[in-house]
Coordinates of C-alpha atoms in Angstrom, one line a residue:
X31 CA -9.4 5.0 20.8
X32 CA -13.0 4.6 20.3
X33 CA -15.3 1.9 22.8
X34 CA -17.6 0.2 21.6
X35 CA -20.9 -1.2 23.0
X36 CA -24.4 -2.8 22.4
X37 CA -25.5 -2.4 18.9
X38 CA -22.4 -0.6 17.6
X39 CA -20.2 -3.4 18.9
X40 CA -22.4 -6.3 17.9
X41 CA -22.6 -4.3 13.9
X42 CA -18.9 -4.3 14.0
X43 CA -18.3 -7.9 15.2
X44 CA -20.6 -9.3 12.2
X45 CA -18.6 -7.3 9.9
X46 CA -15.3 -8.5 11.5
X47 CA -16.6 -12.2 11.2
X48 CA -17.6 -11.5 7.8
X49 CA -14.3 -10.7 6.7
X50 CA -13.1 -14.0 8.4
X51 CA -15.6 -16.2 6.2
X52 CA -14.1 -14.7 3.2
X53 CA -10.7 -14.9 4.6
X54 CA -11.3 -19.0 5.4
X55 CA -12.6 -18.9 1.3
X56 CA -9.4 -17.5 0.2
X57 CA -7.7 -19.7 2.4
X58 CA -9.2 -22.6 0.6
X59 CA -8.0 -20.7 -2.8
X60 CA -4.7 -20.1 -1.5
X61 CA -4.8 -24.7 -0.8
X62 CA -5.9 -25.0 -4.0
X63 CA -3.0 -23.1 -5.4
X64 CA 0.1 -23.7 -3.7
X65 CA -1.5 -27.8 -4.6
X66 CA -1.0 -26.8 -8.2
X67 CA 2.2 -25.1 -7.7
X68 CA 3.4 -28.0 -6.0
X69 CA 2.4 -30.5 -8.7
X70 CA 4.1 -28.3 -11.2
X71 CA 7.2 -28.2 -9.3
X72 CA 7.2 -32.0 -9.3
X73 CA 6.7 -31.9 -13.2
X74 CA 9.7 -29.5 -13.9
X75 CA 7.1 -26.7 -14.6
X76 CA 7.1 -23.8 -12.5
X77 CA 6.1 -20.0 -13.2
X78 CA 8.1 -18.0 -11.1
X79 CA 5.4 -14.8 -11.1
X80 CA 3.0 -17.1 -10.3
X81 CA 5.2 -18.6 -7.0
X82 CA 5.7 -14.9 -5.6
X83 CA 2.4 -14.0 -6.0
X84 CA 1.4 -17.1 -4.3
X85 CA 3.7 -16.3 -1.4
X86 CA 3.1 -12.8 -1.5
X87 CA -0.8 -13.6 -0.9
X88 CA -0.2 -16.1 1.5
X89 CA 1.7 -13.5 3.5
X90 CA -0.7 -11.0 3.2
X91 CA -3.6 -13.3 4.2
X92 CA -1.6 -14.4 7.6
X93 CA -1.5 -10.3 8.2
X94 CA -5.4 -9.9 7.8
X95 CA -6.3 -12.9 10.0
X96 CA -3.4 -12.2 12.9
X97 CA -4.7 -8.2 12.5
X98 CA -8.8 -9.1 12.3
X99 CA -8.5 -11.6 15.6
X100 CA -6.4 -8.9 17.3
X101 CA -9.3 -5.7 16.5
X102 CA -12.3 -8.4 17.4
X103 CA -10.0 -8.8 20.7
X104 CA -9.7 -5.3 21.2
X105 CA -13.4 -4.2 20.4
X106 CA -14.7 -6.8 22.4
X107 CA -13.0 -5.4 26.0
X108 CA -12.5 -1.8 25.1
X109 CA -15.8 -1.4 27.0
X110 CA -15.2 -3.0 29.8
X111 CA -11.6 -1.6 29.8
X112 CA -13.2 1.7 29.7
X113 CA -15.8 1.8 32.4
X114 CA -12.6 -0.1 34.9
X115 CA -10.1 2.9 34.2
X116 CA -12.8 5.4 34.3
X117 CA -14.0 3.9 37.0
X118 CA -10.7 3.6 39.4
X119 CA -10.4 7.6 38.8
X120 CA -13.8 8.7 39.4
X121 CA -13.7 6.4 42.6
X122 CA -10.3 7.6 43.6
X123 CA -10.5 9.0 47.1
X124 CA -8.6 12.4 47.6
X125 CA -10.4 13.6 50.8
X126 CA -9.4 10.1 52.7
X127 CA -7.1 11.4 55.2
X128 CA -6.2 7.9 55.7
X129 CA -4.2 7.1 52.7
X130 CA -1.6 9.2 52.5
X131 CA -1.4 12.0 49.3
X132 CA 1.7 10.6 48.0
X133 CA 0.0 6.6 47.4
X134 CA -3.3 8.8 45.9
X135 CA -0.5 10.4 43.5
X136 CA 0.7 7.3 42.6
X137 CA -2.5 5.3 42.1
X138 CA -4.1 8.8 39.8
X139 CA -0.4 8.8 37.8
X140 CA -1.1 4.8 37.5
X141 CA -4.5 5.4 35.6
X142 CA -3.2 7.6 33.2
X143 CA -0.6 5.8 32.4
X144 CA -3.1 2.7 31.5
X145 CA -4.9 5.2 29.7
X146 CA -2.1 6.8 27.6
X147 CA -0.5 3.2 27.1
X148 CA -4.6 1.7 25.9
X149 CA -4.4 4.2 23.5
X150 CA -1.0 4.1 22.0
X151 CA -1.6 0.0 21.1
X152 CA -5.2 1.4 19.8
X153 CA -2.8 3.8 17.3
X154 CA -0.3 1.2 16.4
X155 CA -3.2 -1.5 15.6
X156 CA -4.3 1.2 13.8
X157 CA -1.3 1.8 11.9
X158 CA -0.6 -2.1 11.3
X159 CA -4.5 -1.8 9.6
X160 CA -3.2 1.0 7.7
X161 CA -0.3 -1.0 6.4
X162 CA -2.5 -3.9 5.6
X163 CA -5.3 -2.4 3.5
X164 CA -2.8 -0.4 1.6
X165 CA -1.1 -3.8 0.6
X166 CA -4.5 -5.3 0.0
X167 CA -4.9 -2.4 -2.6
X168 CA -1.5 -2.9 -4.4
X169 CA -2.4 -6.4 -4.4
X170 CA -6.0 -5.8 -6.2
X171 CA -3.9 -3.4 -8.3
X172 CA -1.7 -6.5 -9.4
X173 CA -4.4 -8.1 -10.0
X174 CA -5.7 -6.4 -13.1
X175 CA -2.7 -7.5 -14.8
X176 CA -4.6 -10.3 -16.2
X177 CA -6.5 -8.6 -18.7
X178 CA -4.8 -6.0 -20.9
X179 CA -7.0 -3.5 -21.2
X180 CA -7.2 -3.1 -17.5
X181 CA -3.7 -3.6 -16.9
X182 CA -2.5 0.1 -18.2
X183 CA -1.4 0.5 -14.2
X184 CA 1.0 -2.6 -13.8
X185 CA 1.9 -2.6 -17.4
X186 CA 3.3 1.1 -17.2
X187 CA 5.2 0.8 -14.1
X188 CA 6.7 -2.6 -15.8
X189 CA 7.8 -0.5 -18.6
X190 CA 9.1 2.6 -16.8
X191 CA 10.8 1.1 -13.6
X192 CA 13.7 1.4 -15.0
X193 CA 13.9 4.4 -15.9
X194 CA 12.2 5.9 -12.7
X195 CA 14.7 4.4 -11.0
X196 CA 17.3 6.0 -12.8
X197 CA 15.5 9.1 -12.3
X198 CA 14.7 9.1 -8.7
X199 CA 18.3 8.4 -8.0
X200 CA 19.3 11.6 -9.8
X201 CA 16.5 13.5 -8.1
X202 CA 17.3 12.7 -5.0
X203 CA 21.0 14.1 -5.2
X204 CA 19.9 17.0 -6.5
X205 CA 17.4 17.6 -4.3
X206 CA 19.4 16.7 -1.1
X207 CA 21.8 18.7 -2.5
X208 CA 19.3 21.4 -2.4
X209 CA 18.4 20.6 1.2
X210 CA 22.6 20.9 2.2
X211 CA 22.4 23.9 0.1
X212 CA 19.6 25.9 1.9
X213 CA 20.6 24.6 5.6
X214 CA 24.0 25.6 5.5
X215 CA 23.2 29.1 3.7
X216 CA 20.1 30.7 5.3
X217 CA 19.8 27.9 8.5
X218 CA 20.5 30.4 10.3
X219 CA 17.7 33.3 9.5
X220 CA 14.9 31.5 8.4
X221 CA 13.2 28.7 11.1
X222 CA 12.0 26.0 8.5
X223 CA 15.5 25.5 6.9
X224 CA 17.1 25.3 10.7
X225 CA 18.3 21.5 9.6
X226 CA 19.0 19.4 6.6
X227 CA 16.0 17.2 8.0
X228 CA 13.8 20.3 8.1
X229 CA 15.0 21.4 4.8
X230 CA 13.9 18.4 3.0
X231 CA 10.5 18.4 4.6
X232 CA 10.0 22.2 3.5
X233 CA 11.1 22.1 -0.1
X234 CA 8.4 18.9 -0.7
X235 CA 5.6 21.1 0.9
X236 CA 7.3 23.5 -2.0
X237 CA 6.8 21.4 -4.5
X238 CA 3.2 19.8 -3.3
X239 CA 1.9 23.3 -2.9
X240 CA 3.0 26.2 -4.7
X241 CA 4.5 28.7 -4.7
X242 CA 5.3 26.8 -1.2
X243 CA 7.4 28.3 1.6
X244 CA 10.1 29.5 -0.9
X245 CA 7.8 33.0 -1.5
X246 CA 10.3 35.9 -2.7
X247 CA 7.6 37.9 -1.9
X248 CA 8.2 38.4 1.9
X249 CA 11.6 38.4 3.8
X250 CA 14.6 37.5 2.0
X251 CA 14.6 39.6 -1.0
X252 CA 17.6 42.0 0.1
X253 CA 19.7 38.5 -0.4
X254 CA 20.8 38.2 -4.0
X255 CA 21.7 34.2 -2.9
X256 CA 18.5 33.8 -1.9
X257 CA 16.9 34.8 -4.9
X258 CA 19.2 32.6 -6.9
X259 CA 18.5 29.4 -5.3
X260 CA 14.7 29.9 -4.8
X261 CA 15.2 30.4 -8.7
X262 CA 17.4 27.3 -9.4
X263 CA 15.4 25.4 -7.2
X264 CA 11.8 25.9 -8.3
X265 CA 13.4 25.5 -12.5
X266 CA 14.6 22.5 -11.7
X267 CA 11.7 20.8 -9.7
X268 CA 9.0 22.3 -11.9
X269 CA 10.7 23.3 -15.6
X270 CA 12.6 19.6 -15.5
X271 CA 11.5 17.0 -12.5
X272 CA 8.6 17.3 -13.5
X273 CA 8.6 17.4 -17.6
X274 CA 10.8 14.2 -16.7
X275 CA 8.3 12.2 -15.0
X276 CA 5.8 12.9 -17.4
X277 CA 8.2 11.8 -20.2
X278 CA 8.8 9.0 -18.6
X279 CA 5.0 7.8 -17.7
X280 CA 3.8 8.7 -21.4
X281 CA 6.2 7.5 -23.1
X282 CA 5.7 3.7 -21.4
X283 CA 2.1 4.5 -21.3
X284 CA 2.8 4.7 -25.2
X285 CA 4.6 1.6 -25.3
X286 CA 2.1 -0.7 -23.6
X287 CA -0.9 1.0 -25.5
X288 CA 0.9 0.3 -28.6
X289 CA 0.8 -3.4 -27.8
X290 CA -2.5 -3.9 -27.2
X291 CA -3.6 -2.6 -30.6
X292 CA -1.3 -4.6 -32.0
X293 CA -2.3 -7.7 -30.7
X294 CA -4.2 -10.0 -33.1
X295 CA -6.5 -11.7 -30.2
X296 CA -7.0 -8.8 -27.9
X297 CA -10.4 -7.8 -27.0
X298 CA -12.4 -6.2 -24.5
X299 CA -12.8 -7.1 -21.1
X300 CA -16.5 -7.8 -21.4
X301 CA -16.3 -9.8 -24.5
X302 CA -13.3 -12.1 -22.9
X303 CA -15.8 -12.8 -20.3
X304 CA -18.3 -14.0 -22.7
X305 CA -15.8 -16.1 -25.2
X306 CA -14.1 -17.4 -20.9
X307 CA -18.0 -18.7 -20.5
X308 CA -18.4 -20.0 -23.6
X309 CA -15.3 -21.7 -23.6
X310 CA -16.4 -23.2 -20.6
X311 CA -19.6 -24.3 -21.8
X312 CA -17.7 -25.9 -24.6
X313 CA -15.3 -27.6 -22.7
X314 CA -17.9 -29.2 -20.5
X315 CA -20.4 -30.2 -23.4
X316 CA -17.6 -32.0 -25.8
X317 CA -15.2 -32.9 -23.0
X318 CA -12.5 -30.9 -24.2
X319 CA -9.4 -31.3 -22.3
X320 CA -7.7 -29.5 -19.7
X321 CA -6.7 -26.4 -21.3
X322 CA -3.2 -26.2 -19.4
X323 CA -2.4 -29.4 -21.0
X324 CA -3.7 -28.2 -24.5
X325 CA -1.3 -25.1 -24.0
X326 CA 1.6 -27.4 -23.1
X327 CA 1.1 -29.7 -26.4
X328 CA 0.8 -26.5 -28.8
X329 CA 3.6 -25.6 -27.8
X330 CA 5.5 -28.5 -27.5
X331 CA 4.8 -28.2 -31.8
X332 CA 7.3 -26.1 -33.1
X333 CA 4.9 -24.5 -35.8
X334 CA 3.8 -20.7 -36.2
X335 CA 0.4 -22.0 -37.5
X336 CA -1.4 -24.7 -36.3
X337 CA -3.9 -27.2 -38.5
X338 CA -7.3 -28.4 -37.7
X339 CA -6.1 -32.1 -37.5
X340 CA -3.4 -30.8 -34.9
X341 CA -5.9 -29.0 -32.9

């Protein structure tokens, strides 16, 4: 919990307010949008993607404004709030014979208590912010799906959910299985495998950092069971979970790489830009039409190959 005053409060209310402007422009975008969604509906045409990313955006952008209005409210009085608790227990009279200890108790209890609760809503505003900006970054993830030589991200995941989830379900048997394994067998000797729970949490730190806690090295080594699970444990997460994952990743990687070379109008991003502008220009100059309705008629002709006079 951080108060803030003066310059540092005014700095951070302009960049708060800033993020408001642009969240009233995308506001305007989002209008814009569910309008055309709308009108598609209407017309029978509908893109699916399209609706749940509209929703998913709209969603989000409720989250930012509720969260940015709540932080300006926060920021605003945490000085104020600050200097009255602070305040009340600097002020607090111990030597006043007149009021008796046990009301002086209760009043100094009563200040930390507004003190410990002001902080824990600082953490959980905190934590909703947390939540917030990491959608915001899957969302500008998503977003460089529309070009395909930026999409490599989105456009591997596509191609290897299914098999991660596959995967992940057979990895986490295993490695609960593990877990089980370890608790019920050496629970009782060594601290960090105490619980199933506790378990868990010390064979990731095993596999996030070894050679991890499972070290055959110190303590242990007199058990041959030991041995043999720290073994069968660190083959299977490193020799084949992770050989797996890697399989898995290159070979979509593979996949959607191999599509973009062999599509016949793939370029660049910087040279789509270009050709977007000057399709623009175009457009504007010899009053071309709509190019959603030029999609729609192309493909309302059932040719592979389309002639100038159709164009």
């Amino acid at each position: 919990y951080v108060a803030l005053a003066d310059n540092e409060l005014f700095t951070y209310l302009v960049l708060q307010y800033m993020g408001m402007v642009c969240n009233v422009i995308l506001a305007v975008d989002q209008f814009f949008g569910i309008k055309q969604i709308m009108k598609d509906i209407r017309h029978g045409e509908y893109n699916k993607r399209q609706i749940v990313l509209q929703s998913y955006d709209m969603v989000l952008q409720t989250f930012c404004v509720v969260y940015m209005y709540l932080v300006i409210s926060e920021k605003s009085s945490s000085m104020s709030n600050t200097e009255d608790l602070v305040g009340r227990m600097l002020k607090l009279q111990w030597f006043n014979t007149e009021k008796a200890y046990s009301e002086k108790r209760v009043e100094y209890l009563g200040i930390f208590e507004s003190i410990f609760f002001t902080i824990q809503d600082s953490n959980y505003l905190e934590g909703i912010g947390m939540l917030v900006t990491l959608q915001l970054l899957i969302r500008m993830v998503i977003a460089t799906s529309a070009h395909p030589r930026i999409s490599l991200i989105t456009s591997t995941i596509s191609a290897a959910v299914s098999d991660m989830c596959h995967f992940f379900f057979i990895f986490g048997l295993v490695f609960y299985g593990f877990a089980v394994l370890a608790w019920w067998r050496f629970g009782g000797d060594m601290e960090e495998l105490q619980s199933i729970t506790a378990a868990l949490y010390t064979q990731v730190d095993s596999m996030l950092g070894p050679p991890g806690l499972f070290q055959l090295s110190q303590g242990h080594t007199q058990s041959w069971e030991y041995i043999v699970y720290c073994f069968l444990f660190h083959c299977v997460t490193f020799f084949f979970v992770l050989n797996f994952i890697l399989a898995i990743i290159v070979g979509a990687y593979g996949q959607v790489t191999q599509g973009v070379v062999d599509s016949v109008i793939e370029q660049d991003i910087f040279s789509d830009s270009v050709a977007a502008l000057k399709t623009k220009y175009m457009s504007m100059r010899y009053w071309w039409p709509n190019r959603k309705h030029m999609v729609k008629q192309i493909q309302s002709i059932r040719a592979t190959f389309l002639n100038p006079p159709e164009l």
